PDB file of C-alpha atoms in Angstrom:
ATOM      1  CA  UNK M   1     -30.044 -24.335 -32.458  1.00  0.00           C
ATOM      2  CA  UNK M   2     -32.418 -27.157 -31.936  1.00  0.00           C
ATOM      3  CA  UNK M   3     -31.005 -29.609 -29.398  1.00  0.00           C
ATOM      4  CA  UNK M   4     -28.673 -28.569 -26.536  1.00  0.00           C
ATOM      5  CA  UNK M   5     -27.052 -30.894 -24.079  1.00  0.00           C
ATOM      6  CA  UNK M   6     -27.007 -30.509 -20.540  1.00  0.00           C
ATOM      7  CA  UNK M   7     -24.300 -32.126 -17.725  1.00  0.00           C
ATOM      8  CA  UNK M   8     -22.959 -31.707 -14.133  1.00  0.00           C
ATOM      9  CA  UNK M   9     -19.261 -32.643 -13.433  1.00  0.00           C
ATOM     10  CA  UNK M  10     -16.808 -32.904 -10.688  1.00  0.00           C
ATOM     11  CA  UNK M  11     -17.871 -32.970  -7.164  1.00  0.00           C
ATOM     12  CA  UNK M  12     -21.770 -32.229  -6.646  1.00  0.00           C
ATOM     13  CA  UNK M  13     -23.400 -29.708  -4.591  1.00  0.00           C
ATOM     14  CA  UNK M  14     -26.989 -28.998  -3.768  1.00  0.00           C
ATOM     15  CA  UNK M  15     -28.835 -27.491  -6.275  1.00  0.00           C
ATOM     16  CA  UNK M  16     -27.785 -29.004  -9.285  1.00  0.00           C
ATOM     17  CA  UNK M  17     -30.994 -30.489  -9.441  1.00  0.00           C
ATOM     18  CA  UNK M  18     -32.548 -26.975  -9.541  1.00  0.00           C
ATOM     19  CA  UNK M  19     -29.828 -26.162 -11.906  1.00  0.00           C
ATOM     20  CA  UNK M  20     -30.750 -29.131 -14.329  1.00  0.00           C
ATOM     21  CA  UNK M  21     -34.377 -28.045 -14.264  1.00  0.00           C
ATOM     22  CA  UNK M  22     -33.841 -24.311 -15.067  1.00  0.00           C
ATOM     23  CA  UNK M  23     -31.824 -25.599 -18.160  1.00  0.00           C
ATOM     24  CA  UNK M  24     -34.732 -27.650 -19.781  1.00  0.00           C
ATOM     25  CA  UNK M  25     -37.558 -25.570 -18.379  1.00  0.00           C
ATOM     26  CA  UNK M  26     -35.690 -22.165 -20.240  1.00  0.00           C
ATOM     27  CA  UNK M  27     -34.997 -24.339 -23.063  1.00  0.00           C
ATOM     28  CA  UNK M  28     -38.264 -25.880 -23.851  1.00  0.00           C
ATOM     29  CA  UNK M  29     -39.758 -22.404 -23.631  1.00  0.00           C
ATOM     30  CA  UNK M  30     -37.859 -21.517 -26.429  1.00  0.00           C
ATOM     31  CA  UNK M  31     -38.471 -24.240 -28.360  1.00  0.00           C
ATOM     32  CA  UNK M  32     -35.548 -26.347 -28.010  1.00  0.00           C
ATOM     33  CA  UNK M  33     -35.287 -29.786 -27.351  1.00  0.00           C
ATOM     34  CA  UNK M  34     -32.905 -31.166 -24.390  1.00  0.00           C
ATOM     35  CA  UNK M  35     -30.743 -33.909 -23.795  1.00  0.00           C
ATOM     36  CA  UNK M  36     -29.126 -34.842 -20.857  1.00  0.00           C
ATOM     37  CA  UNK M  37     -25.828 -36.798 -20.113  1.00  0.00           C
ATOM     38  CA  UNK M  38     -25.044 -39.121 -17.751  1.00  0.00           C
ATOM     39  CA  UNK M  39     -22.132 -39.185 -15.269  1.00  0.00           C
ATOM     40  CA  UNK M  40     -20.408 -35.952 -16.572  1.00  0.00           C
ATOM     41  CA  UNK M  41     -17.574 -36.191 -18.995  1.00  0.00           C
ATOM     42  CA  UNK M  42     -17.199 -39.853 -18.743  1.00  0.00           C
ATOM     43  CA  UNK M  43     -20.981 -40.270 -20.210  1.00  0.00           C
ATOM     44  CA  UNK M  44     -20.210 -37.880 -22.550  1.00  0.00           C
ATOM     45  CA  UNK M  45     -16.977 -39.524 -24.001  1.00  0.00           C
ATOM     46  CA  UNK M  46     -19.676 -42.686 -24.029  1.00  0.00           C
ATOM     47  CA  UNK M  47     -22.770 -40.753 -25.554  1.00  0.00           C
ATOM     48  CA  UNK M  48     -24.607 -42.291 -22.245  1.00  0.00           C
ATOM     49  CA  UNK M  49     -27.363 -39.649 -23.297  1.00  0.00           C
ATOM     50  CA  UNK M  50     -31.105 -38.964 -21.907  1.00  0.00           C
ATOM     51  CA  UNK M  51     -33.941 -36.866 -23.631  1.00  0.00           C
ATOM     52  CA  UNK M  52     -35.062 -34.607 -20.865  1.00  0.00           C
ATOM     53  CA  UNK M  53     -38.832 -33.239 -21.107  1.00  0.00           C
ATOM     54  CA  UNK M  54     -40.470 -30.868 -18.745  1.00  0.00           C
ATOM     55  CA  UNK M  55     -41.862 -34.419 -16.706  1.00  0.00           C
ATOM     56  CA  UNK M  56     -38.449 -35.456 -16.385  1.00  0.00           C
ATOM     57  CA  UNK M  57     -37.354 -32.926 -13.992  1.00  0.00           C
ATOM     58  CA  UNK M  58     -40.458 -32.439 -11.816  1.00  0.00           C
ATOM     59  CA  UNK M  59     -40.225 -32.868  -8.403  1.00  0.00           C
ATOM     60  CA  UNK M  60     -36.406 -32.414  -8.254  1.00  0.00           C
ATOM     61  CA  UNK M  61     -35.669 -28.868  -7.164  1.00  0.00           C
ATOM     62  CA  UNK M  62     -35.763 -29.950  -3.790  1.00  0.00           C
ATOM     63  CA  UNK M  63     -33.027 -32.944  -4.061  1.00  0.00           C
ATOM     64  CA  UNK M  64     -29.739 -32.272  -3.133  1.00  0.00           C
ATOM     65  CA  UNK M  65     -26.780 -34.571  -5.299  1.00  0.00           C
ATOM     66  CA  UNK M  66     -27.589 -34.281  -9.343  1.00  0.00           C
ATOM     67  CA  UNK M  67     -29.923 -36.851 -11.112  1.00  0.00           C
ATOM     68  CA  UNK M  68     -28.016 -36.913 -14.265  1.00  0.00           C
ATOM     69  CA  UNK M  69     -24.934 -38.557 -11.941  1.00  0.00           C
ATOM     70  CA  UNK M  70     -21.515 -37.017 -12.009  1.00  0.00           C
ATOM     71  CA  UNK M  71     -17.560 -37.918 -12.668  1.00  0.00           C
ATOM     72  CA  UNK M  72     -14.152 -37.118 -12.685  1.00  0.00           C
ATOM     73  CA  UNK M  73     -12.774 -38.419 -16.784  1.00  0.00           C
ATOM     74  CA  UNK M  74      -9.363 -38.016 -16.632  1.00  0.00           C
ATOM     75  CA  UNK M  75      -9.802 -39.256 -20.051  1.00  0.00           C
ATOM     76  CA  UNK M  76     -11.826 -35.881 -21.377  1.00  0.00           C
ATOM     77  CA  UNK M  77      -8.120 -34.382 -19.801  1.00  0.00           C
ATOM     78  CA  UNK M  78      -6.750 -35.636 -23.597  1.00  0.00           C
ATOM     79  CA  UNK M  79      -7.943 -34.496 -27.198  1.00  0.00           C
ATOM     80  CA  UNK M  80      -8.547 -37.988 -27.908  1.00  0.00           C
ATOM     81  CA  UNK M  81     -11.323 -37.959 -24.935  1.00  0.00           C
ATOM     82  CA  UNK M  82     -12.120 -34.894 -26.228  1.00  0.00           C
ATOM     83  CA  UNK M  83     -12.365 -36.161 -29.996  1.00  0.00           C
ATOM     84  CA  UNK M  84     -14.913 -38.888 -28.931  1.00  0.00           C
ATOM     85  CA  UNK M  85     -16.783 -36.628 -26.649  1.00  0.00           C
ATOM     86  CA  UNK M  86     -17.640 -34.169 -30.005  1.00  0.00           C
ATOM     87  CA  UNK M  87     -18.573 -36.810 -32.118  1.00  0.00           C
ATOM     88  CA  UNK M  88     -20.833 -38.414 -29.931  1.00  0.00           C
ATOM     89  CA  UNK M  89     -22.736 -34.745 -29.098  1.00  0.00           C
ATOM     90  CA  UNK M  90     -22.555 -34.587 -33.139  1.00  0.00           C
ATOM     91  CA  UNK M  91     -23.932 -37.928 -33.447  1.00  0.00           C
ATOM     92  CA  UNK M  92     -27.096 -37.243 -31.330  1.00  0.00           C
ATOM     93  CA  UNK M  93     -27.921 -34.217 -33.195  1.00  0.00           C
ATOM     94  CA  UNK M  94     -26.767 -31.879 -29.814  1.00  0.00           C
ATOM     95  CA  UNK M  95     -25.945 -28.382 -30.870  1.00  0.00           C
ATOM     96  CA  UNK M  96     -24.479 -26.741 -27.687  1.00  0.00           C
ATOM     97  CA  UNK M  97     -23.522 -27.750 -24.328  1.00  0.00           C
ATOM     98  CA  UNK M  98     -24.566 -26.545 -20.543  1.00  0.00           C
ATOM     99  CA  UNK M  99     -21.948 -27.473 -17.976  1.00  0.00           C
ATOM    100  CA  UNK M 100     -22.661 -27.350 -14.342  1.00  0.00           C
ATOM    101  CA  UNK M 101     -19.663 -27.825 -12.175  1.00  0.00           C
ATOM    102  CA  UNK M 102     -16.600 -26.218 -11.282  1.00  0.00           C
ATOM    103  CA  UNK M 103     -12.957 -24.819 -12.728  1.00  0.00           C
ATOM    104  CA  UNK M 104     -11.958 -27.806 -13.987  1.00  0.00           C
ATOM    105  CA  UNK M 105     -15.489 -28.616 -15.626  1.00  0.00           C
ATOM    106  CA  UNK M 106     -15.136 -25.097 -17.423  1.00  0.00           C
ATOM    107  CA  UNK M 107     -11.509 -25.641 -18.166  1.00  0.00           C
ATOM    108  CA  UNK M 108     -12.775 -28.731 -19.998  1.00  0.00           C
ATOM    109  CA  UNK M 109     -15.855 -27.040 -22.092  1.00  0.00           C
ATOM    110  CA  UNK M 110     -13.480 -24.625 -23.111  1.00  0.00           C
ATOM    111  CA  UNK M 111     -11.190 -26.881 -24.888  1.00  0.00           C
ATOM    112  CA  UNK M 112     -14.157 -28.754 -26.095  1.00  0.00           C
ATOM    113  CA  UNK M 113     -14.866 -25.345 -28.456  1.00  0.00           C
ATOM    114  CA  UNK M 114     -11.692 -24.424 -29.302  1.00  0.00           C
ATOM    115  CA  UNK M 115     -10.739 -27.831 -30.815  1.00  0.00           C
ATOM    116  CA  UNK M 116     -13.885 -28.887 -31.763  1.00  0.00           C
ATOM    117  CA  UNK M 117     -16.373 -25.598 -32.124  1.00  0.00           C
ATOM    118  CA  UNK M 118     -19.106 -26.796 -29.964  1.00  0.00           C
ATOM    119  CA  UNK M 119     -20.683 -23.609 -27.895  1.00  0.00           C
ATOM    120  CA  UNK M 120     -20.586 -24.198 -24.161  1.00  0.00           C
ATOM    121  CA  UNK M 121     -21.716 -22.151 -21.350  1.00  0.00           C
ATOM    122  CA  UNK M 122     -20.910 -22.737 -17.748  1.00  0.00           C
ATOM    123  CA  UNK M 123     -23.041 -22.705 -14.417  1.00  0.00           C
ATOM    124  CA  UNK M 124     -20.652 -22.414 -10.846  1.00  0.00           C
ATOM    125  CA  UNK M 125     -21.503 -25.502  -8.814  1.00  0.00           C
ATOM    126  CA  UNK M 126     -19.224 -26.110  -6.182  1.00  0.00           C
ATOM    127  CA  UNK M 127     -19.372 -25.891  -2.346  1.00  0.00           C
ATOM    128  CA  UNK M 128     -16.038 -24.622  -1.902  1.00  0.00           C
ATOM    129  CA  UNK M 129     -16.962 -21.240  -3.993  1.00  0.00           C
ATOM    130  CA  UNK M 130     -13.527 -20.883  -5.730  1.00  0.00           C
ATOM    131  CA  UNK M 131     -14.913 -20.566  -9.016  1.00  0.00           C
ATOM    132  CA  UNK M 132     -14.604 -16.425 -10.594  1.00  0.00           C
ATOM    133  CA  UNK M 133     -16.671 -14.249 -12.274  1.00  0.00           C
ATOM    134  CA  UNK M 134     -19.533 -15.063  -9.738  1.00  0.00           C
ATOM    135  CA  UNK M 135     -20.243 -13.923  -6.192  1.00  0.00           C
ATOM    136  CA  UNK M 136     -21.429 -17.535  -4.979  1.00  0.00           C
ATOM    137  CA  UNK M 137     -21.289 -20.961  -6.740  1.00  0.00           C
ATOM    138  CA  UNK M 138     -24.434 -23.223  -6.353  1.00  0.00           C
ATOM    139  CA  UNK M 139     -24.357 -25.534  -3.296  1.00  0.00           C
ATOM    140  CA  UNK M 140     -21.939 -22.729  -1.206  1.00  0.00           C
ATOM    141  CA  UNK M 141     -24.417 -21.535   0.897  1.00  0.00           C
ATOM    142  CA  UNK M 142     -26.018 -24.706   1.963  1.00  0.00           C
ATOM    143  CA  UNK M 143     -23.148 -26.347   2.661  1.00  0.00           C
ATOM    144  CA  UNK M 144     -22.267 -23.637   5.079  1.00  0.00           C
ATOM    145  CA  UNK M 145     -25.330 -24.227   6.679  1.00  0.00           C
ATOM    146  CA  UNK M 146     -25.015 -27.813   7.139  1.00  0.00           C
ATOM    147  CA  UNK M 147     -21.193 -27.468   8.969  1.00  0.00           C
ATOM    148  CA  UNK M 148     -22.776 -24.224  10.834  1.00  0.00           C
ATOM    149  CA  UNK M 149     -25.504 -27.087  12.209  1.00  0.00           C
ATOM    150  CA  UNK M 150     -22.450 -29.177  13.223  1.00  0.00           C
ATOM    151  CA  UNK M 151     -20.651 -26.200  15.084  1.00  0.00           C
ATOM    152  CA  UNK M 152     -23.829 -25.318  16.820  1.00  0.00           C
ATOM    153  CA  UNK M 153     -24.106 -29.143  18.078  1.00  0.00           C
ATOM    154  CA  UNK M 154     -20.094 -29.153  18.589  1.00  0.00           C
ATOM    155  CA  UNK M 155     -20.092 -26.221  21.090  1.00  0.00           C
ATOM    156  CA  UNK M 156     -22.536 -27.506  23.260  1.00  0.00           C
ATOM    157  CA  UNK M 157     -20.205 -30.560  24.255  1.00  0.00           C
ATOM    158  CA  UNK M 158     -16.964 -28.235  23.911  1.00  0.00           C
ATOM    159  CA  UNK M 159     -18.106 -25.514  26.688  1.00  0.00           C
ATOM    160  CA  UNK M 160     -19.443 -28.922  28.856  1.00  0.00           C
ATOM    161  CA  UNK M 161     -15.855 -30.558  29.208  1.00  0.00           C
ATOM    162  CA  UNK M 162     -14.360 -27.417  28.786  1.00  0.00           C
ATOM    163  CA  UNK M 163     -12.341 -28.668  25.781  1.00  0.00           C
ATOM    164  CA  UNK M 164     -11.018 -27.287  22.160  1.00  0.00           C
ATOM    165  CA  UNK M 165     -12.702 -28.500  19.003  1.00  0.00           C
ATOM    166  CA  UNK M 166     -11.055 -28.277  15.722  1.00  0.00           C
ATOM    167  CA  UNK M 167     -13.938 -28.741  13.331  1.00  0.00           C
ATOM    168  CA  UNK M 168     -12.798 -29.636   9.869  1.00  0.00           C
ATOM    169  CA  UNK M 169     -14.371 -28.412   6.488  1.00  0.00           C
ATOM    170  CA  UNK M 170     -14.195 -28.919   3.067  1.00  0.00           C
ATOM    171  CA  UNK M 171     -11.505 -26.689   0.966  1.00  0.00           C
ATOM    172  CA  UNK M 172      -8.871 -27.918  -0.113  1.00  0.00           C
ATOM    173  CA  UNK M 173      -7.259 -25.036  -2.194  1.00  0.00           C
ATOM    174  CA  UNK M 174      -9.867 -22.250  -0.807  1.00  0.00           C
ATOM    175  CA  UNK M 175     -10.892 -21.240   2.705  1.00  0.00           C
ATOM    176  CA  UNK M 176     -14.025 -19.821   1.783  1.00  0.00           C
ATOM    177  CA  UNK M 177     -16.063 -21.924   3.013  1.00  0.00           C
ATOM    178  CA  UNK M 178     -14.456 -21.866   6.448  1.00  0.00           C
ATOM    179  CA  UNK M 179     -14.166 -18.114   7.029  1.00  0.00           C
ATOM    180  CA  UNK M 180     -18.045 -18.286   6.662  1.00  0.00           C
ATOM    181  CA  UNK M 181     -18.653 -21.047   9.213  1.00  0.00           C
ATOM    182  CA  UNK M 182     -16.160 -19.685  11.690  1.00  0.00           C
ATOM    183  CA  UNK M 183     -18.032 -16.120  11.483  1.00  0.00           C
ATOM    184  CA  UNK M 184     -21.486 -17.734  11.434  1.00  0.00           C
ATOM    185  CA  UNK M 185     -20.503 -20.171  14.334  1.00  0.00           C
ATOM    186  CA  UNK M 186     -18.580 -17.333  16.474  1.00  0.00           C
ATOM    187  CA  UNK M 187     -15.526 -19.438  16.409  1.00  0.00           C
ATOM    188  CA  UNK M 188     -12.244 -18.822  18.406  1.00  0.00           C
ATOM    189  CA  UNK M 189     -10.024 -19.006  14.853  1.00  0.00           C
ATOM    190  CA  UNK M 190      -9.990 -20.139  11.238  1.00  0.00           C
ATOM    191  CA  UNK M 191      -7.443 -22.034   9.606  1.00  0.00           C
ATOM    192  CA  UNK M 192      -7.007 -21.297   5.752  1.00  0.00           C
ATOM    193  CA  UNK M 193      -4.818 -22.886   3.083  1.00  0.00           C
ATOM    194  CA  UNK M 194      -4.671 -19.365   1.681  1.00  0.00           C
ATOM    195  CA  UNK M 195      -3.009 -18.889   4.968  1.00  0.00           C
ATOM    196  CA  UNK M 196       0.575 -20.440   6.562  1.00  0.00           C
ATOM    197  CA  UNK M 197      -0.723 -21.885  10.508  1.00  0.00           C
ATOM    198  CA  UNK M 198       0.925 -20.513  13.039  1.00  0.00           C
ATOM    199  CA  UNK M 199       0.924 -22.612  16.190  1.00  0.00           C
ATOM    200  CA  UNK M 200       2.204 -20.420  18.581  1.00  0.00           C
ATOM    201  CA  UNK M 201      -0.296 -17.318  17.404  1.00  0.00           C
ATOM    202  CA  UNK M 202      -3.144 -20.013  17.952  1.00  0.00           C
ATOM    203  CA  UNK M 203      -2.072 -21.222  20.673  1.00  0.00           C
ATOM    204  CA  UNK M 204      -1.805 -17.592  22.056  1.00  0.00           C
ATOM    205  CA  UNK M 205      -5.539 -17.294  21.358  1.00  0.00           C
ATOM    206  CA  UNK M 206      -6.648 -20.025  23.010  1.00  0.00           C
ATOM    207  CA  UNK M 207      -5.015 -19.184  26.574  1.00  0.00           C
ATOM    208  CA  UNK M 208      -6.690 -15.648  26.225  1.00  0.00           C
ATOM    209  CA  UNK M 209     -10.085 -16.672  25.383  1.00  0.00           C
ATOM    210  CA  UNK M 210      -9.375 -19.533  28.397  1.00  0.00           C
ATOM    211  CA  UNK M 211      -8.028 -16.640  30.681  1.00  0.00           C
ATOM    212  CA  UNK M 212     -11.228 -14.555  30.188  1.00  0.00           C
ATOM    213  CA  UNK M 213     -13.265 -17.463  31.299  1.00  0.00           C
ATOM    214  CA  UNK M 214     -14.225 -18.908  28.072  1.00  0.00           C
ATOM    215  CA  UNK M 215     -15.768 -22.197  28.519  1.00  0.00           C
ATOM    216  CA  UNK M 216     -14.636 -24.563  25.346  1.00  0.00           C
ATOM    217  CA  UNK M 217     -13.246 -23.013  22.343  1.00  0.00           C
ATOM    218  CA  UNK M 218     -13.837 -23.908  18.743  1.00  0.00           C
ATOM    219  CA  UNK M 219     -11.519 -23.888  15.809  1.00  0.00           C
ATOM    220  CA  UNK M 220     -12.799 -24.087  11.879  1.00  0.00           C
ATOM    221  CA  UNK M 221      -9.858 -26.026   9.992  1.00  0.00           C
ATOM    222  CA  UNK M 222      -9.971 -25.888   6.260  1.00  0.00           C
ATOM    223  CA  UNK M 223      -9.323 -29.394   4.671  1.00  0.00           C
ATOM    224  CA  UNK M 224      -6.420 -28.023   3.134  1.00  0.00           C
ATOM    225  CA  UNK M 225      -4.423 -26.523   5.556  1.00  0.00           C
ATOM    226  CA  UNK M 226      -3.161 -30.071   5.639  1.00  0.00           C
ATOM    227  CA  UNK M 227      -5.120 -32.088   8.700  1.00  0.00           C
ATOM    228  CA  UNK M 228      -7.282 -31.010  11.737  1.00  0.00           C
ATOM    229  CA  UNK M 229      -5.565 -33.958  13.659  1.00  0.00           C
ATOM    230  CA  UNK M 230      -2.288 -32.959  12.865  1.00  0.00           C
ATOM    231  CA  UNK M 231      -2.959 -29.008  14.481  1.00  0.00           C
ATOM    232  CA  UNK M 232      -4.529 -30.551  17.160  1.00  0.00           C
ATOM    233  CA  UNK M 233      -1.783 -32.731  18.063  1.00  0.00           C
ATOM    234  CA  UNK M 234       0.539 -29.878  17.831  1.00  0.00           C
ATOM    235  CA  UNK M 235      -1.818 -27.454  20.118  1.00  0.00           C
ATOM    236  CA  UNK M 236      -2.200 -30.181  22.881  1.00  0.00           C
ATOM    237  CA  UNK M 237       1.497 -30.847  22.831  1.00  0.00           C
ATOM    238  CA  UNK M 238       2.347 -26.808  23.481  1.00  0.00           C
ATOM    239  CA  UNK M 239      -0.560 -26.048  25.573  1.00  0.00           C
ATOM    240  CA  UNK M 240      -2.121 -29.260  26.999  1.00  0.00           C
ATOM    241  CA  UNK M 241      -5.288 -28.197  26.443  1.00  0.00           C
ATOM    242  CA  UNK M 242      -7.812 -31.285  25.792  1.00  0.00           C
ATOM    243  CA  UNK M 243      -8.823 -31.068  22.550  1.00  0.00           C
ATOM    244  CA  UNK M 244     -11.253 -33.272  19.941  1.00  0.00           C
ATOM    245  CA  UNK M 245     -11.590 -33.449  15.813  1.00  0.00           C
ATOM    246  CA  UNK M 246     -14.842 -33.180  14.082  1.00  0.00           C
ATOM    247  CA  UNK M 247     -14.531 -33.758  10.421  1.00  0.00           C
ATOM    248  CA  UNK M 248     -17.918 -32.550   8.629  1.00  0.00           C
ATOM    249  CA  UNK M 249     -16.325 -34.139   5.156  1.00  0.00           C
ATOM    250  CA  UNK M 250     -19.443 -35.147   2.771  1.00  0.00           C
ATOM    251  CA  UNK M 251     -22.160 -34.085   4.988  1.00  0.00           C
ATOM    252  CA  UNK M 252     -21.639 -30.409   3.571  1.00  0.00           C
ATOM    253  CA  UNK M 253     -22.053 -31.711  -0.081  1.00  0.00           C
ATOM    254  CA  UNK M 254     -25.612 -33.691   0.693  1.00  0.00           C
ATOM    255  CA  UNK M 255     -29.048 -32.961   1.631  1.00  0.00           C
ATOM    256  CA  UNK M 256     -32.012 -30.480  -0.131  1.00  0.00           C
ATOM    257  CA  UNK M 257     -30.474 -27.376  -1.395  1.00  0.00           C
ATOM    258  CA  UNK M 258     -31.506 -23.542   0.918  1.00  0.00           C
ATOM    259  CA  UNK M 259     -33.862 -21.083  -0.678  1.00  0.00           C
ATOM    260  CA  UNK M 260     -30.612 -19.176  -1.884  1.00  0.00           C
ATOM    261  CA  UNK M 261     -29.248 -22.120  -3.633  1.00  0.00           C
ATOM    262  CA  UNK M 262     -32.819 -23.170  -5.330  1.00  0.00           C
ATOM    263  CA  UNK M 263     -33.214 -19.580  -6.315  1.00  0.00           C
ATOM    264  CA  UNK M 264     -29.244 -18.962  -7.473  1.00  0.00           C
ATOM    265  CA  UNK M 265     -29.470 -22.589  -9.123  1.00  0.00           C
ATOM    266  CA  UNK M 266     -32.744 -21.414 -11.112  1.00  0.00           C
ATOM    267  CA  UNK M 267     -31.333 -17.878 -12.345  1.00  0.00           C
ATOM    268  CA  UNK M 268     -27.794 -19.682 -13.685  1.00  0.00           C
ATOM    269  CA  UNK M 269     -29.113 -22.121 -15.356  1.00  0.00           C
ATOM    270  CA  UNK M 270     -31.634 -19.954 -17.500  1.00  0.00           C
ATOM    271  CA  UNK M 271     -29.215 -17.644 -17.809  1.00  0.00           C
ATOM    272  CA  UNK M 272     -26.789 -19.708 -19.829  1.00  0.00           C
ATOM    273  CA  UNK M 273     -29.437 -21.187 -22.071  1.00  0.00           C
ATOM    274  CA  UNK M 274     -29.979 -17.485 -22.992  1.00  0.00           C
ATOM    275  CA  UNK M 275     -26.429 -16.487 -23.596  1.00  0.00           C
ATOM    276  CA  UNK M 276     -26.387 -19.920 -26.092  1.00  0.00           C
ATOM    277  CA  UNK M 277     -29.096 -18.864 -27.380  1.00  0.00           C
ATOM    278  CA  UNK M 278     -27.784 -14.815 -27.735  1.00  0.00           C
ATOM    279  CA  UNK M 279     -25.402 -17.103 -29.860  1.00  0.00           C
ATOM    280  CA  UNK M 280     -22.049 -16.288 -27.455  1.00  0.00           C
ATOM    281  CA  UNK M 281     -20.013 -19.850 -27.918  1.00  0.00           C
ATOM    282  CA  UNK M 282     -18.334 -19.687 -24.533  1.00  0.00           C
ATOM    283  CA  UNK M 283     -20.285 -18.140 -21.690  1.00  0.00           C
ATOM    284  CA  UNK M 284     -20.282 -18.168 -17.914  1.00  0.00           C
ATOM    285  CA  UNK M 285     -23.427 -17.851 -16.102  1.00  0.00           C
ATOM    286  CA  UNK M 286     -23.002 -15.660 -12.435  1.00  0.00           C
ATOM    287  CA  UNK M 287     -24.367 -13.709 -10.333  1.00  0.00           C
ATOM    288  CA  UNK M 288     -23.219 -10.533  -9.327  1.00  0.00           C
ATOM    289  CA  UNK M 289     -25.117  -8.031  -6.426  1.00  0.00           C
ATOM    290  CA  UNK M 290     -27.729 -10.868  -6.342  1.00  0.00           C
ATOM    291  CA  UNK M 291     -28.558 -10.693 -10.358  1.00  0.00           C
ATOM    292  CA  UNK M 292     -27.573 -13.255 -13.297  1.00  0.00           C
ATOM    293  CA  UNK M 293     -24.733 -11.428 -15.311  1.00  0.00           C
ATOM    294  CA  UNK M 294     -22.898 -13.249 -18.382  1.00  0.00           C
ATOM    295  CA  UNK M 295     -19.011 -13.315 -18.399  1.00  0.00           C
ATOM    296  CA  UNK M 296     -16.759 -15.329 -20.619  1.00  0.00           C
ATOM    297  CA  UNK M 297     -15.989 -18.621 -19.755  1.00  0.00           C
ATOM    298  CA  UNK M 298     -12.563 -17.474 -18.921  1.00  0.00           C
ATOM    299  CA  UNK M 299     -13.905 -15.679 -16.437  1.00  0.00           C
ATOM    300  CA  UNK M 300     -13.979 -18.509 -13.951  1.00  0.00           C
ATOM    301  CA  UNK M 301     -10.081 -18.778 -13.729  1.00  0.00           C
ATOM    302  CA  UNK M 302      -8.653 -15.633 -15.109  1.00  0.00           C
ATOM    303  CA  UNK M 303     -10.361 -13.533 -11.987  1.00  0.00           C
ATOM    304  CA  UNK M 304      -9.163 -15.923  -9.264  1.00  0.00           C
ATOM    305  CA  UNK M 305     -11.203 -15.140  -6.083  1.00  0.00           C
ATOM    306  CA  UNK M 306      -9.439 -14.037  -3.156  1.00  0.00           C
ATOM    307  CA  UNK M 307      -9.801 -14.196   0.604  1.00  0.00           C
ATOM    308  CA  UNK M 308     -11.354 -11.035   2.168  1.00  0.00           C
ATOM    309  CA  UNK M 309      -9.037 -10.856   5.305  1.00  0.00           C
ATOM    310  CA  UNK M 310     -11.733  -7.920   6.510  1.00  0.00           C
ATOM    311  CA  UNK M 311     -13.865 -11.415   7.544  1.00  0.00           C
ATOM    312  CA  UNK M 312     -10.923 -13.108   9.051  1.00  0.00           C
ATOM    313  CA  UNK M 313     -10.470  -9.421  11.167  1.00  0.00           C
ATOM    314  CA  UNK M 314     -14.208  -9.088  11.866  1.00  0.00           C
ATOM    315  CA  UNK M 315     -14.464 -13.106  13.195  1.00  0.00           C
ATOM    316  CA  UNK M 316     -11.653 -12.129  14.952  1.00  0.00           C
ATOM    317  CA  UNK M 317     -13.099  -8.979  16.747  1.00  0.00           C
ATOM    318  CA  UNK M 318     -16.245  -9.795  17.842  1.00  0.00           C
ATOM    319  CA  UNK M 319     -14.605 -13.205  19.296  1.00  0.00           C
ATOM    320  CA  UNK M 320     -12.825 -11.036  21.558  1.00  0.00           C
TER     321      UNK M 320
END
C-alpha cells in the first residue's frame, strides 16, 4: 500500500477536521501518501482530489465542519456511480479509502469494497450517535453541549413567564441526543422517535410539576417525533398552558469541537489507518470504554444502538 484516500460524507459533525488530520499524519508517519476527496462520494465519482501533507492539515483540529466538504450523492447508490468512483481511485493510484461519516456512508463503502475490491475503513462521525459498533460517534458530545447551552438560556425566560418551552433538537431516527440533552438540562420530559408520544401523559407530568410550584417547564423533542410545533399545539389544547417552541437546528452541527470530540477523532482516525496497514479490508474504527477498537465495518448496522430506558427513568426521577 502506497497511497490512501480520505473523505467526509453525509451530515457534517464537529471533529471531522480533527479526524482528517489524524488520518493524514498517521499515514505519513508510516510512509504513505494521502489524497483528500472533496465533497464526499460526489467528489469521488468526478475524481475531485487534492494531495494532503502535514502542512495542509495544520491548524484545523479546532475547526468545525469539514474542510474537504461533504455531500449526499444519490448517484453513488447506483452500481454505475460506484464503478466510476472505483475507476477514479485507480487512476489516482489510491489503494485504500478512509470514510468519515455515518451509517449510510459506511454502507456505500461496503458496496465499493464488495463490487470493486477497494479496502475501506470507516470512522463514525454523526451528531445523532446512531452508528453501531462504537460508544460515541465524532461530534455527538459537542452537539449535546451546544443544545444544552440553548436550554440553559431558554430556562431563564421559561421561568420568568411561567411558560412551557418545547426545545427541538436533531435526531430523525435516533433519540440519543435528546436523551442526553434532556438529562443534562433537567428537562421535564423527553420525546424521542423510538417511543410513541403520549400527549395525555405529557400533560399530566406538566400539571404535576406546576402544582408543585415549578416555574416554567422544558420539554426536549427529537425532530423525528413529528414536530415540536404540533406537540405544543396539542398540549395547549389539552391543558391551556402558554408555550413556546425553539428549534435548535443546524447550530448543533457547527462550531469548534469540544475536547472530547477532538481526542476521539484523533484516536479513531489513527486507528483507521492502522487497520488498513494491518491488511483489514472492511474495518470500523470505533470507541469502547474510552479506547479505540477496530471491528468489521458491518458492525455499524448489524449492532444497532438501542435507547437506554434507564436514562429516561433517571431524568424523570431527578425531575420530581
